[in-house]
C-alpha atoms as a PDB file:
ATOM      1  CA  UNK A   1      19.449 -36.690  15.595  1.00  0.00           C
ATOM      2  CA  UNK A   2      21.361 -33.418  15.390  1.00  0.00           C
ATOM      3  CA  UNK A   3      18.369 -31.752  13.737  1.00  0.00           C
ATOM      4  CA  UNK A   4      16.280 -31.434  16.938  1.00  0.00           C
ATOM      5  CA  UNK A   5      16.982 -32.053  20.604  1.00  0.00           C
ATOM      6  CA  UNK A   6      14.695 -33.181  23.409  1.00  0.00           C
ATOM      7  CA  UNK A   7      15.127 -29.771  25.053  1.00  0.00           C
ATOM      8  CA  UNK A   8      14.031 -27.956  21.876  1.00  0.00           C
ATOM      9  CA  UNK A   9      10.968 -30.156  21.466  1.00  0.00           C
ATOM     10  CA  UNK A  10      10.028 -29.735  25.116  1.00  0.00           C
ATOM     11  CA  UNK A  11      10.511 -25.957  24.917  1.00  0.00           C
ATOM     12  CA  UNK A  12       8.155 -25.841  21.906  1.00  0.00           C
ATOM     13  CA  UNK A  13       5.637 -28.224  23.508  1.00  0.00           C
ATOM     14  CA  UNK A  14       5.857 -27.935  27.325  1.00  0.00           C
ATOM     15  CA  UNK A  15       2.996 -30.392  27.814  1.00  0.00           C
ATOM     16  CA  UNK A  16       5.186 -33.186  26.446  1.00  0.00           C
ATOM     17  CA  UNK A  17       6.863 -34.788  29.452  1.00  0.00           C
ATOM     18  CA  UNK A  18       9.376 -37.586  29.923  1.00  0.00           C
ATOM     19  CA  UNK A  19      10.229 -37.511  26.241  1.00  0.00           C
ATOM     20  CA  UNK A  20      11.922 -40.563  24.769  1.00  0.00           C
ATOM     21  CA  UNK A  21      13.593 -40.054  21.385  1.00  0.00           C
ATOM     22  CA  UNK A  22      14.173 -42.769  18.808  1.00  0.00           C
ATOM     23  CA  UNK A  23      15.602 -42.816  15.320  1.00  0.00           C
ATOM     24  CA  UNK A  24      13.755 -44.760  12.636  1.00  0.00           C
ATOM     25  CA  UNK A  25      14.987 -45.799   9.211  1.00  0.00           C
ATOM     26  CA  UNK A  26      11.706 -45.492   7.318  1.00  0.00           C
ATOM     27  CA  UNK A  27      13.564 -46.281   4.078  1.00  0.00           C
ATOM     28  CA  UNK A  28      14.553 -49.771   5.300  1.00  0.00           C
ATOM     29  CA  UNK A  29      11.046 -50.397   6.645  1.00  0.00           C
ATOM     30  CA  UNK A  30       9.400 -49.372   3.362  1.00  0.00           C
ATOM     31  CA  UNK A  31      11.988 -51.254   1.288  1.00  0.00           C
ATOM     32  CA  UNK A  32      11.201 -54.461   3.187  1.00  0.00           C
ATOM     33  CA  UNK A  33       7.431 -53.980   2.898  1.00  0.00           C
ATOM     34  CA  UNK A  34       7.197 -52.740  -0.702  1.00  0.00           C
ATOM     35  CA  UNK A  35      10.292 -51.528  -2.589  1.00  0.00           C
ATOM     36  CA  UNK A  36       8.146 -49.425  -4.928  1.00  0.00           C
ATOM     37  CA  UNK A  37       7.511 -47.058  -1.986  1.00  0.00           C
ATOM     38  CA  UNK A  38      11.111 -45.830  -1.991  1.00  0.00           C
ATOM     39  CA  UNK A  39      11.728 -45.446  -5.721  1.00  0.00           C
ATOM     40  CA  UNK A  40      13.482 -42.112  -6.286  1.00  0.00           C
ATOM     41  CA  UNK A  41      14.619 -41.814  -2.657  1.00  0.00           C
ATOM     42  CA  UNK A  42      18.194 -41.906  -1.410  1.00  0.00           C
ATOM     43  CA  UNK A  43      17.162 -41.944   2.269  1.00  0.00           C
ATOM     44  CA  UNK A  44      14.069 -41.644   4.468  1.00  0.00           C
ATOM     45  CA  UNK A  45      14.763 -41.210   8.175  1.00  0.00           C
ATOM     46  CA  UNK A  46      12.716 -40.191  11.157  1.00  0.00           C
ATOM     47  CA  UNK A  47      13.278 -38.870  14.626  1.00  0.00           C
ATOM     48  CA  UNK A  48      10.394 -39.638  16.983  1.00  0.00           C
ATOM     49  CA  UNK A  49       9.907 -37.877  20.314  1.00  0.00           C
ATOM     50  CA  UNK A  50       7.359 -39.796  22.364  1.00  0.00           C
ATOM     51  CA  UNK A  51       5.910 -38.364  25.563  1.00  0.00           C
ATOM     52  CA  UNK A  52       4.959 -40.417  28.592  1.00  0.00           C
ATOM     53  CA  UNK A  53       1.331 -39.420  27.994  1.00  0.00           C
ATOM     54  CA  UNK A  54       1.262 -40.933  24.508  1.00  0.00           C
ATOM     55  CA  UNK A  55       1.503 -37.629  22.632  1.00  0.00           C
ATOM     56  CA  UNK A  56       4.499 -37.080  20.437  1.00  0.00           C
ATOM     57  CA  UNK A  57       6.299 -35.439  17.578  1.00  0.00           C
ATOM     58  CA  UNK A  58       7.854 -37.003  14.496  1.00  0.00           C
ATOM     59  CA  UNK A  59      10.447 -35.258  12.353  1.00  0.00           C
ATOM     60  CA  UNK A  60      10.844 -36.995   8.991  1.00  0.00           C
ATOM     61  CA  UNK A  61      13.535 -36.301   6.413  1.00  0.00           C
ATOM     62  CA  UNK A  62      13.399 -37.684   2.874  1.00  0.00           C
ATOM     63  CA  UNK A  63      16.371 -37.262   0.545  1.00  0.00           C
ATOM     64  CA  UNK A  64      15.143 -37.568  -3.041  1.00  0.00           C
ATOM     65  CA  UNK A  65      17.253 -38.241  -6.118  1.00  0.00           C
ATOM     66  CA  UNK A  66      16.150 -34.915  -7.650  1.00  0.00           C
ATOM     67  CA  UNK A  67      14.367 -31.656  -6.937  1.00  0.00           C
ATOM     68  CA  UNK A  68      11.598 -32.715  -9.324  1.00  0.00           C
ATOM     69  CA  UNK A  69      10.888 -35.858  -7.292  1.00  0.00           C
ATOM     70  CA  UNK A  70      10.863 -33.819  -4.076  1.00  0.00           C
ATOM     71  CA  UNK A  71       8.412 -31.357  -5.648  1.00  0.00           C
ATOM     72  CA  UNK A  72       6.136 -34.183  -6.788  1.00  0.00           C
ATOM     73  CA  UNK A  73       6.229 -35.776  -3.339  1.00  0.00           C
ATOM     74  CA  UNK A  74       5.349 -32.459  -1.704  1.00  0.00           C
ATOM     75  CA  UNK A  75       2.319 -32.084  -3.950  1.00  0.00           C
ATOM     76  CA  UNK A  76       1.074 -35.527  -2.876  1.00  0.00           C
ATOM     77  CA  UNK A  77       1.924 -34.988   0.801  1.00  0.00           C
ATOM     78  CA  UNK A  78       0.324 -31.554   0.917  1.00  0.00           C
ATOM     79  CA  UNK A  79      -3.095 -32.632  -0.343  1.00  0.00           C
ATOM     80  CA  UNK A  80      -5.655 -30.967   1.916  1.00  0.00           C
ATOM     81  CA  UNK A  81      -3.070 -28.736   3.600  1.00  0.00           C
ATOM     82  CA  UNK A  82      -2.742 -24.972   3.286  1.00  0.00           C
ATOM     83  CA  UNK A  83       0.235 -23.257   1.686  1.00  0.00           C
ATOM     84  CA  UNK A  84       2.312 -21.557   4.345  1.00  0.00           C
ATOM     85  CA  UNK A  85       5.741 -20.104   4.951  1.00  0.00           C
ATOM     86  CA  UNK A  86       8.499 -21.848   6.890  1.00  0.00           C
ATOM     87  CA  UNK A  87      11.902 -20.189   7.191  1.00  0.00           C
ATOM     88  CA  UNK A  88      14.546 -22.009   5.170  1.00  0.00           C
ATOM     89  CA  UNK A  89      12.114 -23.910   2.955  1.00  0.00           C
ATOM     90  CA  UNK A  90      11.459 -23.573  -0.755  1.00  0.00           C
ATOM     91  CA  UNK A  91       7.819 -24.605  -0.220  1.00  0.00           C
ATOM     92  CA  UNK A  92       5.709 -25.431   2.812  1.00  0.00           C
ATOM     93  CA  UNK A  93       2.192 -26.547   3.701  1.00  0.00           C
ATOM     94  CA  UNK A  94       0.460 -26.999   7.037  1.00  0.00           C
ATOM     95  CA  UNK A  95      -2.767 -28.238   8.491  1.00  0.00           C
ATOM     96  CA  UNK A  96      -4.557 -29.832  11.395  1.00  0.00           C
ATOM     97  CA  UNK A  97      -7.144 -32.546  11.735  1.00  0.00           C
ATOM     98  CA  UNK A  98      -7.780 -35.955  13.153  1.00  0.00           C
ATOM     99  CA  UNK A  99      -5.622 -35.248  16.193  1.00  0.00           C
ATOM    100  CA  UNK A 100      -2.558 -34.299  14.137  1.00  0.00           C
ATOM    101  CA  UNK A 101      -0.841 -31.023  13.323  1.00  0.00           C
ATOM    102  CA  UNK A 102       1.414 -31.278  10.273  1.00  0.00           C
ATOM    103  CA  UNK A 103       4.045 -29.158   8.564  1.00  0.00           C
ATOM    104  CA  UNK A 104       5.347 -30.465   5.221  1.00  0.00           C
ATOM    105  CA  UNK A 105       8.260 -28.644   3.582  1.00  0.00           C
ATOM    106  CA  UNK A 106      10.736 -28.945   0.759  1.00  0.00           C
ATOM    107  CA  UNK A 107      14.278 -27.601   0.593  1.00  0.00           C
ATOM    108  CA  UNK A 108      15.895 -28.482  -2.716  1.00  0.00           C
ATOM    109  CA  UNK A 109      15.723 -32.261  -3.076  1.00  0.00           C
ATOM    110  CA  UNK A 110      14.857 -32.796   0.597  1.00  0.00           C
ATOM    111  CA  UNK A 111      11.416 -33.246   2.080  1.00  0.00           C
ATOM    112  CA  UNK A 112      11.115 -32.381   5.770  1.00  0.00           C
ATOM    113  CA  UNK A 113       7.967 -32.815   7.824  1.00  0.00           C
ATOM    114  CA  UNK A 114       6.942 -32.347  11.432  1.00  0.00           C
ATOM    115  CA  UNK A 115       3.860 -34.156  12.708  1.00  0.00           C
ATOM    116  CA  UNK A 116       2.506 -33.631  16.206  1.00  0.00           C
ATOM    117  CA  UNK A 117      -0.104 -35.993  17.595  1.00  0.00           C
ATOM    118  CA  UNK A 118      -2.037 -36.330  20.813  1.00  0.00           C
ATOM    119  CA  UNK A 119      -2.174 -32.623  21.664  1.00  0.00           C
ATOM    120  CA  UNK A 120      -5.005 -30.112  21.179  1.00  0.00           C
ATOM    121  CA  UNK A 121      -5.101 -28.767  17.632  1.00  0.00           C
ATOM    122  CA  UNK A 122      -4.428 -25.076  18.183  1.00  0.00           C
ATOM    123  CA  UNK A 123      -2.855 -22.302  16.156  1.00  0.00           C
ATOM    124  CA  UNK A 124      -0.059 -22.132  18.757  1.00  0.00           C
ATOM    125  CA  UNK A 125       0.668 -25.844  18.275  1.00  0.00           C
ATOM    126  CA  UNK A 126       0.908 -25.409  14.516  1.00  0.00           C
ATOM    127  CA  UNK A 127       3.192 -22.388  14.944  1.00  0.00           C
ATOM    128  CA  UNK A 128       5.450 -24.361  17.315  1.00  0.00           C
ATOM    129  CA  UNK A 129       5.649 -27.230  14.807  1.00  0.00           C
ATOM    130  CA  UNK A 130       6.506 -24.734  12.075  1.00  0.00           C
ATOM    131  CA  UNK A 131       9.280 -23.231  14.224  1.00  0.00           C
ATOM    132  CA  UNK A 132      10.755 -26.692  14.829  1.00  0.00           C
ATOM    133  CA  UNK A 133      10.626 -27.442  11.089  1.00  0.00           C
ATOM    134  CA  UNK A 134      12.493 -24.179  10.417  1.00  0.00           C
ATOM    135  CA  UNK A 135      15.072 -25.073  13.080  1.00  0.00           C
ATOM    136  CA  UNK A 136      15.650 -28.508  11.549  1.00  0.00           C
ATOM    137  CA  UNK A 137      15.921 -26.990   8.067  1.00  0.00           C
ATOM    138  CA  UNK A 138      18.518 -24.499   9.323  1.00  0.00           C
ATOM    139  CA  UNK A 139      20.728 -27.418  10.367  1.00  0.00           C
ATOM    140  CA  UNK A 140      20.670 -29.144   6.994  1.00  0.00           C
ATOM    141  CA  UNK A 141      23.648 -28.371   4.769  1.00  0.00           C
END
């Protein structure tokens, strides 16, 4: 949880109040449900910031076994999203729809995404999500 703090999320999204963070091991969840979902992954973790109003932000980090697997995953994850630029990433895509703003990035063999739900889909929201993705990427060695 050293990638983003409650204060940083709240500064980016002031309408999120009474934020409760939680860490989720998506890898273990997927492994238990269907092991084929985590083939080629070393880890898949999430940091969820849930607001008292039901809106929230999820930061997900996937550590792949190779750059090629990370690239392939990004292609699948970015379907329907627009290519964009996020500081610190090798590739990035973003988009909004269905109540969600999403930033999907790759840095080497890591996939990093920020998804915001329950807030109005605005350009400012997408820019704030992009800034948080860049901040998280800057903290990855």
